[in-house]
Coordinates of C-alpha atoms (C1' of nucleotides) in Angstrom, one line a residue:
Chain A
M1 CA -105.4 -18.2 -88.6
S2 CA -106.4 -20.8 -91.2
A3 CA -106.0 -24.6 -90.7
S4 CA -104.2 -25.6 -94.0
S5 CA -101.6 -22.8 -94.6
D6 CA -98.6 -24.6 -93.3
A7 CA -98.8 -28.1 -95.1
E8 CA -95.0 -28.8 -95.0
G9 CA -95.3 -32.5 -95.1
P10 CA -97.5 -34.7 -97.3
R11 CA -97.9 -37.4 -94.7
I12 CA -98.0 -35.9 -91.3
G13 CA -101.4 -34.2 -90.2
R14 CA -101.4 -31.6 -87.4
R15 CA -102.5 -34.3 -85.1
E16 CA -99.6 -36.5 -85.6
A17 CA -97.0 -33.2 -85.5
N18 CA -98.8 -32.1 -82.4
R19 CA -98.3 -35.7 -80.9
R20 CA -94.6 -35.9 -81.9
A21 CA -93.5 -32.4 -80.6
T22 CA -95.8 -33.0 -77.4
E23 CA -93.6 -36.0 -76.8
E24 CA -90.3 -34.3 -77.7
A25 CA -91.0 -31.6 -75.2
I26 CA -92.1 -34.1 -72.3
L27 CA -88.8 -36.2 -72.9
N28 CA -86.8 -33.0 -72.9
A29 CA -88.5 -31.6 -70.2
A30 CA -88.0 -35.3 -68.3
E31 CA -84.3 -35.5 -69.0
T32 CA -83.4 -32.2 -67.5
I33 CA -85.4 -33.1 -64.2
F34 CA -84.0 -36.7 -63.9
A35 CA -80.6 -35.5 -64.6
E36 CA -80.9 -32.8 -61.8
A37 CA -82.8 -34.7 -59.1
G38 CA -82.3 -38.3 -60.2
F39 CA -85.2 -40.9 -60.9
G40 CA -86.2 -40.8 -56.9
G41 CA -86.1 -37.0 -56.7
A42 CA -87.8 -36.3 -59.9
T43 CA -91.3 -35.7 -59.9
M44 CA -94.2 -35.9 -62.6
Q45 CA -95.3 -32.6 -61.2
L46 CA -91.9 -31.1 -61.9
I47 CA -91.4 -32.4 -65.4
A48 CA -95.1 -31.4 -66.3
G49 CA -94.2 -28.1 -65.3
L50 CA -91.1 -27.7 -67.2
A51 CA -92.9 -29.0 -70.3
G52 CA -96.0 -26.5 -69.6
L53 CA -98.4 -29.4 -69.2
P54 CA -100.9 -30.6 -66.8
K55 CA -99.7 -33.7 -64.7
A56 CA -102.4 -35.5 -66.0
N57 CA -101.5 -35.0 -69.7
L58 CA -98.0 -36.6 -69.0
H59 CA -100.0 -39.9 -68.4
Y60 CA -101.8 -39.7 -71.6
Y61 CA -98.5 -39.8 -73.3
F62 CA -96.4 -41.8 -71.1
A63 CA -98.3 -44.3 -68.8
S64 CA -95.9 -44.2 -65.8
K65 CA -93.0 -42.5 -64.7
E66 CA -90.8 -45.8 -65.1
E67 CA -91.9 -45.9 -68.9
L68 CA -91.0 -42.1 -69.2
Y69 CA -87.7 -42.6 -67.6
R70 CA -87.2 -45.7 -69.8
R71 CA -87.8 -43.5 -73.0
V72 CA -85.2 -40.9 -71.9
V73 CA -82.5 -43.7 -71.1
E74 CA -83.2 -45.3 -74.6
R75 CA -83.0 -41.9 -76.4
I76 CA -79.5 -41.3 -74.6
F77 CA -78.4 -44.6 -75.6
Q78 CA -78.9 -43.8 -79.5
I79 CA -77.1 -40.8 -79.3
W80 CA -74.1 -42.8 -77.6
L81 CA -74.2 -45.6 -80.5
E82 CA -74.2 -42.8 -83.3
A83 CA -71.0 -41.2 -81.6
A84 CA -69.4 -44.7 -81.3
R85 CA -69.6 -44.8 -85.3
A86 CA -66.6 -42.0 -85.1
M87 CA -64.3 -44.5 -84.3
D88 CA -65.2 -46.9 -87.5
D89 CA -63.5 -46.9 -90.7
A90 CA -60.3 -45.3 -89.2
P91 CA -57.0 -46.6 -90.5
G92 CA -55.2 -46.4 -87.3
P93 CA -55.5 -45.2 -83.5
A94 CA -54.3 -41.8 -84.3
E95 CA -57.3 -41.0 -86.2
G96 CA -59.8 -43.4 -84.9
I97 CA -59.3 -42.6 -81.0
A98 CA -58.9 -38.9 -81.7
A99 CA -62.3 -38.8 -83.7
Y100 CA -63.7 -41.0 -80.8
I101 CA -62.6 -38.4 -78.2
D102 CA -64.0 -35.7 -80.3
A103 CA -67.1 -37.0 -80.7
K104 CA -67.6 -37.8 -77.0
M105 CA -66.2 -34.4 -76.0
E106 CA -68.7 -33.0 -78.2
I107 CA -71.7 -35.1 -76.6
S108 CA -70.5 -34.1 -72.9
R109 CA -70.7 -30.6 -74.0
R110 CA -74.1 -30.8 -76.0
H111 CA -76.1 -33.3 -74.0
P112 CA -74.8 -33.2 -70.3
N113 CA -78.1 -34.1 -69.0
G114 CA -78.3 -37.3 -71.2
S115 CA -74.8 -38.2 -69.9
K116 CA -75.9 -37.6 -66.2
V117 CA -79.0 -39.8 -66.5
W118 CA -76.8 -42.5 -68.1
A119 CA -74.4 -42.2 -65.1
S120 CA -77.1 -42.3 -62.4
E121 CA -78.8 -45.2 -64.3
V122 CA -75.5 -47.1 -64.2
M123 CA -74.5 -46.2 -60.8
H124 CA -77.9 -47.4 -59.4
G125 CA -77.1 -50.9 -61.0
A126 CA -78.7 -50.4 -64.3
P127 CA -82.2 -51.5 -63.4
V128 CA -83.8 -50.5 -66.7
I129 CA -80.8 -50.7 -69.3
Q130 CA -79.4 -54.2 -68.0
D131 CA -80.3 -55.8 -71.5
Y132 CA -78.7 -53.2 -73.3
L133 CA -75.4 -53.5 -71.2
E134 CA -75.4 -57.2 -71.9
T135 CA -76.1 -57.2 -75.6
T136 CA -75.5 -54.1 -77.4
L137 CA -72.9 -52.3 -75.4
R138 CA -71.1 -55.7 -74.6
D139 CA -70.9 -56.5 -78.5
W140 CA -69.8 -53.0 -79.6
T141 CA -67.2 -53.2 -76.8
A142 CA -66.0 -56.6 -77.8
G143 CA -65.9 -55.5 -81.5
R144 CA -63.8 -52.1 -80.6
A145 CA -61.5 -54.0 -78.3
A146 CA -60.5 -56.1 -81.3
V147 CA -60.1 -53.5 -83.4
I148 CA -57.7 -52.0 -80.8
Q149 CA -55.8 -55.2 -80.5
G150 CA -55.5 -55.5 -84.3
W151 CA -53.8 -51.9 -84.3
I152 CA -51.5 -53.2 -81.6
D153 CA -50.6 -56.4 -83.2
A154 CA -50.1 -54.4 -86.3
G155 CA -47.4 -52.1 -84.3
K156 CA -49.4 -49.0 -84.8
M157 CA -49.8 -48.3 -81.0
A158 CA -48.2 -49.5 -77.8
P159 CA -49.2 -52.6 -76.0
T160 CA -52.4 -51.3 -73.8
D161 CA -55.4 -53.5 -72.5
P162 CA -57.8 -52.5 -75.0
Q163 CA -60.7 -52.9 -72.4
H164 CA -59.2 -50.6 -70.1
L165 CA -58.2 -48.0 -72.6
L166 CA -62.0 -48.0 -73.5
Y167 CA -62.8 -47.2 -69.9
M168 CA -60.4 -44.4 -69.6
L169 CA -61.9 -43.0 -72.6
W170 CA -65.6 -43.2 -71.5
A171 CA -64.4 -41.7 -68.0
A172 CA -62.4 -38.8 -69.3
T173 CA -64.7 -37.6 -71.8
Q174 CA -67.9 -38.3 -69.6
H175 CA -66.3 -36.6 -66.7
Y176 CA -67.0 -33.4 -68.4
A177 CA -70.6 -33.8 -68.4
D178 CA -71.4 -35.7 -65.3
F179 CA -69.0 -33.5 -63.0
G180 CA -69.5 -30.3 -64.9
H181 CA -70.6 -28.7 -61.9
Q182 CA -67.3 -29.2 -60.0
I183 CA -65.2 -28.5 -63.2
E184 CA -67.3 -25.2 -63.2
V185 CA -66.8 -24.2 -59.7
L186 CA -63.0 -24.9 -60.1
N187 CA -62.9 -23.0 -63.5
G188 CA -64.6 -20.1 -61.8
G189 CA -67.6 -20.2 -64.2
P190 CA -68.9 -22.2 -66.8
L191 CA -66.5 -23.3 -69.7
G192 CA -66.3 -21.3 -72.9
D193 CA -64.9 -22.5 -76.4
A194 CA -61.2 -22.1 -75.4
D195 CA -62.0 -24.1 -72.3
W196 CA -63.7 -27.0 -74.0
R197 CA -60.8 -26.9 -76.7
A198 CA -58.3 -27.0 -74.3
A199 CA -60.1 -30.0 -72.5
R200 CA -60.5 -31.8 -75.7
E201 CA -56.9 -31.1 -76.6
S202 CA -55.6 -32.2 -73.3
V203 CA -57.3 -35.6 -73.4
K204 CA -56.6 -36.3 -76.8
R205 CA -52.6 -35.4 -76.3
V206 CA -52.3 -37.5 -72.9
I207 CA -54.3 -40.6 -74.1
L208 CA -52.6 -40.5 -77.8
R209 CA -49.2 -40.0 -76.1
G210 CA -50.0 -42.5 -73.7
I211 CA -50.8 -45.0 -76.2
G212 CA -47.4 -44.4 -78.0
V213 CA -49.0 -42.6 -80.8
A214 CA -47.3 -39.2 -81.9
V215 CA -49.3 -36.2 -81.6
Chain B
M1 CA -72.4 -61.7 -17.5
S2 CA -70.7 -59.0 -15.3
A3 CA -70.8 -55.4 -16.4
S4 CA -67.5 -54.4 -15.8
S5 CA -65.3 -57.2 -17.2
D6 CA -64.3 -55.6 -20.6
A7 CA -62.8 -52.3 -19.5
E8 CA -60.9 -51.9 -22.4
G9 CA -60.4 -47.8 -22.3
P10 CA -60.2 -45.6 -19.4
R11 CA -62.1 -42.8 -21.0
I12 CA -65.0 -44.0 -22.9
G13 CA -67.8 -45.7 -21.1
R14 CA -70.4 -48.2 -22.7
R15 CA -72.8 -45.7 -23.2
E16 CA -70.2 -43.8 -25.5
A17 CA -69.0 -46.7 -27.1
N18 CA -72.7 -48.0 -28.0
R19 CA -73.4 -44.4 -29.3
R20 CA -70.4 -44.3 -31.7
A21 CA -70.9 -47.9 -32.6
T22 CA -74.6 -47.1 -33.6
E23 CA -73.7 -43.9 -35.4
E24 CA -71.2 -45.8 -37.5
A25 CA -73.8 -48.5 -38.4
I26 CA -76.1 -45.8 -39.4
L27 CA -73.8 -44.0 -41.5
N28 CA -72.5 -47.2 -43.1
A29 CA -75.9 -48.5 -44.0
A30 CA -77.0 -45.2 -45.2
E31 CA -73.9 -44.8 -47.5
T32 CA -74.9 -47.9 -49.0
I33 CA -78.7 -47.2 -49.5
F34 CA -77.8 -43.6 -50.9
A35 CA -75.4 -45.1 -53.3
E36 CA -78.0 -47.7 -54.6
A37 CA -81.1 -45.7 -54.8
G38 CA -79.8 -41.9 -54.8
F39 CA -80.9 -39.3 -52.1
G40 CA -84.5 -39.1 -53.4
G41 CA -84.8 -42.7 -53.7
A42 CA -83.2 -43.8 -50.4
T43 CA -85.8 -44.1 -47.7
M44 CA -85.1 -44.0 -43.7
Q45 CA -87.3 -47.3 -43.6
L46 CA -84.6 -49.0 -45.8
I47 CA -81.4 -47.4 -44.0
A48 CA -83.1 -48.4 -40.8
G49 CA -83.7 -51.7 -41.8
L50 CA -80.1 -52.4 -43.3
A51 CA -78.8 -50.7 -40.0
G52 CA -81.0 -53.3 -37.8
L53 CA -82.7 -50.3 -35.9
P54 CA -86.3 -49.2 -36.0
K55 CA -87.0 -46.2 -37.8
A56 CA -87.6 -44.2 -35.0
N57 CA -84.2 -44.8 -33.5
L58 CA -82.6 -42.9 -36.6
H59 CA -84.1 -39.9 -35.7
Y60 CA -82.6 -40.0 -32.5
Y61 CA -79.2 -39.9 -33.8
F62 CA -79.7 -37.9 -36.9
A63 CA -82.5 -35.1 -37.1
S64 CA -83.3 -35.4 -40.3
K65 CA -82.6 -37.4 -43.8
E66 CA -80.7 -34.3 -45.1
E67 CA -78.5 -34.2 -42.0
L68 CA -77.8 -38.1 -42.2
Y69 CA -77.1 -37.6 -45.8
R70 CA -74.8 -34.5 -45.1
R71 CA -72.9 -36.5 -42.6
V72 CA -72.3 -39.3 -45.0
V73 CA -71.1 -37.1 -47.8
E74 CA -68.6 -35.1 -45.3
R75 CA -67.2 -38.6 -44.1
I76 CA -66.4 -39.4 -48.0
F77 CA -64.6 -36.2 -48.3
Q78 CA -62.5 -37.0 -45.5
I79 CA -61.3 -40.5 -47.0
W80 CA -60.9 -38.4 -50.4
L81 CA -58.7 -35.8 -48.7
E82 CA -56.5 -38.3 -47.3
A83 CA -55.9 -40.0 -50.3
A84 CA -54.9 -36.7 -51.8
R85 CA -51.8 -36.6 -49.6
A86 CA -50.4 -39.6 -51.5
M87 CA -49.3 -37.0 -53.7
D88 CA -47.4 -35.0 -51.5
D89 CA -43.7 -35.0 -50.8
A90 CA -42.8 -36.7 -54.3
P91 CA -39.9 -35.5 -56.1
G92 CA -41.4 -35.8 -59.2
P93 CA -44.6 -36.8 -61.2
A94 CA -43.3 -40.5 -61.5
E95 CA -43.5 -40.9 -58.1
G96 CA -46.1 -38.6 -57.2
I97 CA -48.8 -39.1 -59.8
A98 CA -48.4 -42.9 -59.8
A99 CA -48.9 -42.8 -55.9
Y100 CA -52.0 -41.0 -56.4
I101 CA -53.3 -43.2 -58.7
D102 CA -52.6 -46.2 -56.6
A103 CA -54.3 -44.5 -53.6
K104 CA -57.5 -43.4 -55.7
M105 CA -57.9 -46.7 -57.4
E106 CA -57.6 -48.4 -53.8
I107 CA -60.7 -46.0 -52.8
S108 CA -62.6 -47.0 -56.0
R109 CA -62.2 -50.6 -54.7
R110 CA -62.6 -50.3 -51.2
H111 CA -65.2 -47.4 -50.9
P112 CA -66.9 -47.5 -54.0
N113 CA -70.6 -46.4 -52.3
G114 CA -68.9 -43.4 -51.1
S115 CA -67.5 -42.6 -54.4
K116 CA -71.1 -43.1 -56.0
V117 CA -72.5 -40.8 -53.2
W118 CA -69.8 -38.1 -54.1
A119 CA -70.6 -38.5 -57.9
S120 CA -74.4 -38.3 -57.4
E121 CA -73.9 -35.2 -55.1
V122 CA -72.0 -33.5 -57.8
M123 CA -74.2 -34.6 -60.6
H124 CA -77.1 -32.8 -58.9
G125 CA -75.5 -29.6 -58.5
A126 CA -73.5 -30.3 -54.8
P127 CA -76.8 -28.9 -52.9
V128 CA -75.0 -29.8 -49.7
I129 CA -71.2 -29.6 -50.2
Q130 CA -71.1 -26.5 -52.5
D131 CA -68.9 -24.7 -49.7
Y132 CA -66.3 -27.6 -49.8
L133 CA -65.9 -27.2 -53.6
E134 CA -65.5 -23.7 -53.2
T135 CA -63.1 -24.0 -50.4
T136 CA -61.0 -27.1 -49.5
L137 CA -61.3 -28.6 -52.7
R138 CA -60.6 -25.6 -54.7
D139 CA -57.4 -24.8 -52.6
W140 CA -56.2 -28.4 -53.1
T141 CA -56.5 -28.4 -56.5
A142 CA -54.7 -24.9 -56.9
G143 CA -51.8 -26.3 -54.9
R144 CA -51.5 -29.4 -56.9
A145 CA -51.9 -27.9 -60.0
A146 CA -48.9 -25.5 -58.9
V147 CA -46.8 -28.5 -57.9
I148 CA -47.5 -30.3 -61.5
Q149 CA -46.6 -26.7 -62.9
G150 CA -43.3 -26.9 -61.3
W151 CA -42.8 -30.0 -62.6
I152 CA -43.1 -29.2 -66.1
D153 CA -41.1 -26.0 -65.4
A154 CA -38.3 -28.3 -64.2
G155 CA -38.4 -30.7 -67.3
K156 CA -39.7 -33.3 -65.5
M157 CA -42.7 -33.9 -67.5
A158 CA -44.0 -32.8 -70.7
P159 CA -46.2 -29.8 -70.7
T160 CA -49.9 -30.7 -70.0
D161 CA -52.7 -28.5 -68.8
P162 CA -52.4 -29.4 -64.8
Q163 CA -56.3 -28.9 -64.2
H164 CA -57.2 -31.2 -67.1
L165 CA -54.8 -33.6 -65.9
L166 CA -56.2 -33.6 -62.5
Y167 CA -59.8 -34.2 -64.0
M168 CA -58.2 -37.2 -66.1
L169 CA -56.9 -38.6 -62.9
W170 CA -60.2 -38.4 -60.9
A171 CA -61.9 -39.5 -64.1
A172 CA -60.1 -42.4 -64.9
T173 CA -60.0 -43.7 -61.2
Q174 CA -63.1 -42.9 -59.6
H175 CA -64.9 -44.4 -63.0
Y176 CA -64.1 -47.9 -61.7
A177 CA -66.3 -47.2 -58.7
D178 CA -69.2 -45.1 -60.3
F179 CA -69.4 -47.4 -63.5
G180 CA -68.4 -50.4 -61.5
H181 CA -71.8 -52.0 -62.6
Q182 CA -71.1 -51.6 -66.2
I183 CA -67.6 -52.8 -66.0
E184 CA -68.5 -55.8 -64.1
V185 CA -71.2 -56.6 -67.0
L186 CA -68.5 -56.2 -69.6
N187 CA -65.9 -58.1 -67.6
G188 CA -68.3 -61.0 -67.1
G189 CA -68.2 -60.6 -63.3
P190 CA -67.0 -59.0 -60.5
L191 CA -63.1 -57.9 -60.8
G192 CA -60.5 -59.8 -58.8
D193 CA -57.2 -59.1 -57.8
A194 CA -55.5 -59.5 -61.2
D195 CA -58.2 -57.5 -63.1
W196 CA -57.6 -54.5 -60.3
R197 CA -53.8 -54.8 -60.7
A198 CA -54.6 -54.8 -64.7
A199 CA -56.7 -51.6 -64.3
R200 CA -54.4 -50.1 -62.0
E201 CA -51.3 -50.7 -64.2
S202 CA -53.4 -49.8 -67.3
V203 CA -54.4 -46.1 -66.1
K204 CA -50.7 -45.6 -64.8
R205 CA -48.9 -46.8 -67.9
V206 CA -51.2 -44.7 -70.4
I207 CA -51.3 -41.5 -68.2
L208 CA -47.5 -41.6 -67.2
R209 CA -46.4 -42.1 -70.7
G210 CA -49.2 -39.7 -71.7
I211 CA -47.3 -36.9 -69.8
G212 CA -44.0 -37.9 -70.9
V213 CA -42.6 -39.9 -68.1
A214 CA -40.7 -43.3 -68.8
V215 CA -42.7 -46.4 -67.3
Chain C
dC1 C1' -81.3 -49.2 -3.8
dT2 C1' -82.9 -44.9 -6.0
dG3 C1' -83.2 -41.2 -9.1
dC4 C1' -82.2 -39.1 -13.2
dA5 C1' -80.9 -38.8 -17.7
dA6 C1' -80.1 -41.2 -21.8
dT7 C1' -81.8 -44.3 -25.1
dC8 C1' -85.1 -46.5 -27.4
dT9 C1' -89.5 -47.7 -30.0
dG10 C1' -94.5 -48.6 -31.5
dA11 C1' -97.9 -45.9 -33.1
dC12 C1' -99.3 -42.0 -35.2
dC13 C1' -99.8 -37.6 -38.3
dA14 C1' -99.6 -34.7 -42.3
dT15 C1' -98.1 -34.1 -46.5
dA16 C1' -96.7 -35.2 -51.2
dC17 C1' -96.4 -38.6 -54.7
dG18 C1' -98.0 -41.6 -58.7
dG19 C1' -101.8 -42.7 -61.0
dT20 C1' -107.2 -42.5 -62.2
dC21 C1' -111.2 -40.9 -64.1
dA22 C1' -115.2 -38.8 -65.9
dG23 C1' -116.0 -35.5 -68.6
dA24 C1' -115.0 -31.1 -71.6
dA25 C1' -112.7 -29.4 -75.5
dA26 C1' -110.7 -29.8 -80.1
dA27 C1' -110.0 -32.2 -84.4
dG28 C1' -111.1 -34.3 -88.5
dG29 C1' -114.3 -37.0 -91.6
dA30 C1' -119.1 -37.2 -94.0
Chain D
dT1 C1' -123.5 -29.2 -90.0
dC2 C1' -123.2 -33.3 -87.1
dC3 C1' -120.9 -37.3 -85.3
dT4 C1' -116.8 -39.9 -83.9
dT5 C1' -112.2 -40.0 -82.3
dT6 C1' -108.4 -37.9 -80.1
dT7 C1' -106.9 -34.9 -76.8
dC8 C1' -106.9 -32.4 -72.7
dT9 C1' -107.7 -31.5 -67.8
dG10 C1' -109.5 -30.5 -62.6
dA11 C1' -110.4 -33.2 -59.1
dC12 C1' -109.8 -37.2 -56.6
dC13 C1' -107.7 -41.7 -54.3
dG14 C1' -104.5 -44.8 -51.9
dT15 C1' -100.1 -45.1 -50.6
dA16 C1' -95.5 -44.3 -48.9
dT17 C1' -92.5 -41.3 -46.9
dG18 C1' -90.4 -37.9 -43.5
dG19 C1' -90.9 -36.8 -39.0
dT20 C1' -93.3 -36.6 -34.2
dC21 C1' -94.3 -38.2 -29.6
dA22 C1' -95.4 -40.4 -25.5
dG23 C1' -93.9 -43.6 -22.9
dA24 C1' -91.1 -47.8 -22.0
dT25 C1' -86.4 -49.2 -21.1
dT26 C1' -81.5 -49.0 -19.8
dG27 C1' -77.1 -47.4 -17.8
dC28 C1' -74.9 -44.8 -14.6
dA29 C1' -73.9 -41.6 -10.5
dG30 C1' -74.7 -40.7 -5.6

DNA sequence: CTGCAATCTGACCATACGGTCAGAAAAGGA
DNA sequence: TCCTTTTCTGACCGTATGGTCAGATTGCAG
């Protein structure tokens, strides 16, 4: 068990690598617990247990429960923003909105806990991400609404309130994460590849046809 | 201040009337607090304060926090079921689905807290309403899916997976309650009559056109 | 009016939680 | 190797919470 055999990166020592891995593990555990129990129902003990650490060690990496929660929410917001780029550089709604639906459905499948934490945060009045809503999200939404309006003006899609269309896109896609439990019960079990494909195609078909884009 | 002047009903004495009024007040307060803080974040003290009662009195009417929460969720489920009847007895999707969207949008506007509690409950794995999901909701969903399939077979609407269509209806309408805070921020303030009408018409237009029904 | 049952409430209790801290253990540089 | 810094941890603390209870108060039947 020599101490210098791995040497993968030139910069990062074992200290730094361990630190990052531990922080990541804590954030993952926290995301799960916050999604399952909500902020109030989550306990540092539960998070520590899932991360495989003593509770006191959590407070070495994250000063407080609030800070840990904030970090979790911020991480989710980053993923959200990356998916939002799927809509960029599309020549029209047929490609842009289809790509956006695909990206958001993929997030609902891969990061259901993140989506749930985000939903919970917004439902409770966005106590920690209010500024994100008022700045980043607001700007992004306004920009996308303008693009959609441009498509309408160019006759590429039927007149539709861009703002409410965006809400419908968020709602339809995030529903598969936030209400995943209900869907699984009604489906008689977890969704498989075919189920997810059917869901994705259903959402795309209804919405694209709904805005007057041929499918 | 005589004690027998009101005498409105023949059956209900003052005792019973008071009891019902107090229970209602507690349930209303609990719905608000549970929606704002989640089950874990809600405290009996907060609920009691909002209801204008000492905390100990809550435990006279509801044995535990869990029972109070269960009663709140069950009450919401009843409202949900009543709205579901809007889809019944419709000759086709144009009327039935439009009426259902109208009914669900009205619930999102009138009972946003109830919708949030329901969403939170489902997101956390439906610990108290699992049996409702597996019985009442499952049966209702299967029945409605059959009706929709009948409309498709009769050529009244475009072929669309009925299950996923129902999910989209739930998602699009409940989004205005569950994510109401986010919508208000992006809207620059609370939604007025015109905003709600625009939202309702947008949802109906996209979905009805999306399933091949002329608007 | 009288007695009984229903209703109400302040004070109290055990528990669980977020957070702290002194000191042990480990890692890295000289 | 020795010393410093970082990392880790069991034990502990103050507080807030859900829940209890004895006793006061109130409505109602006889």
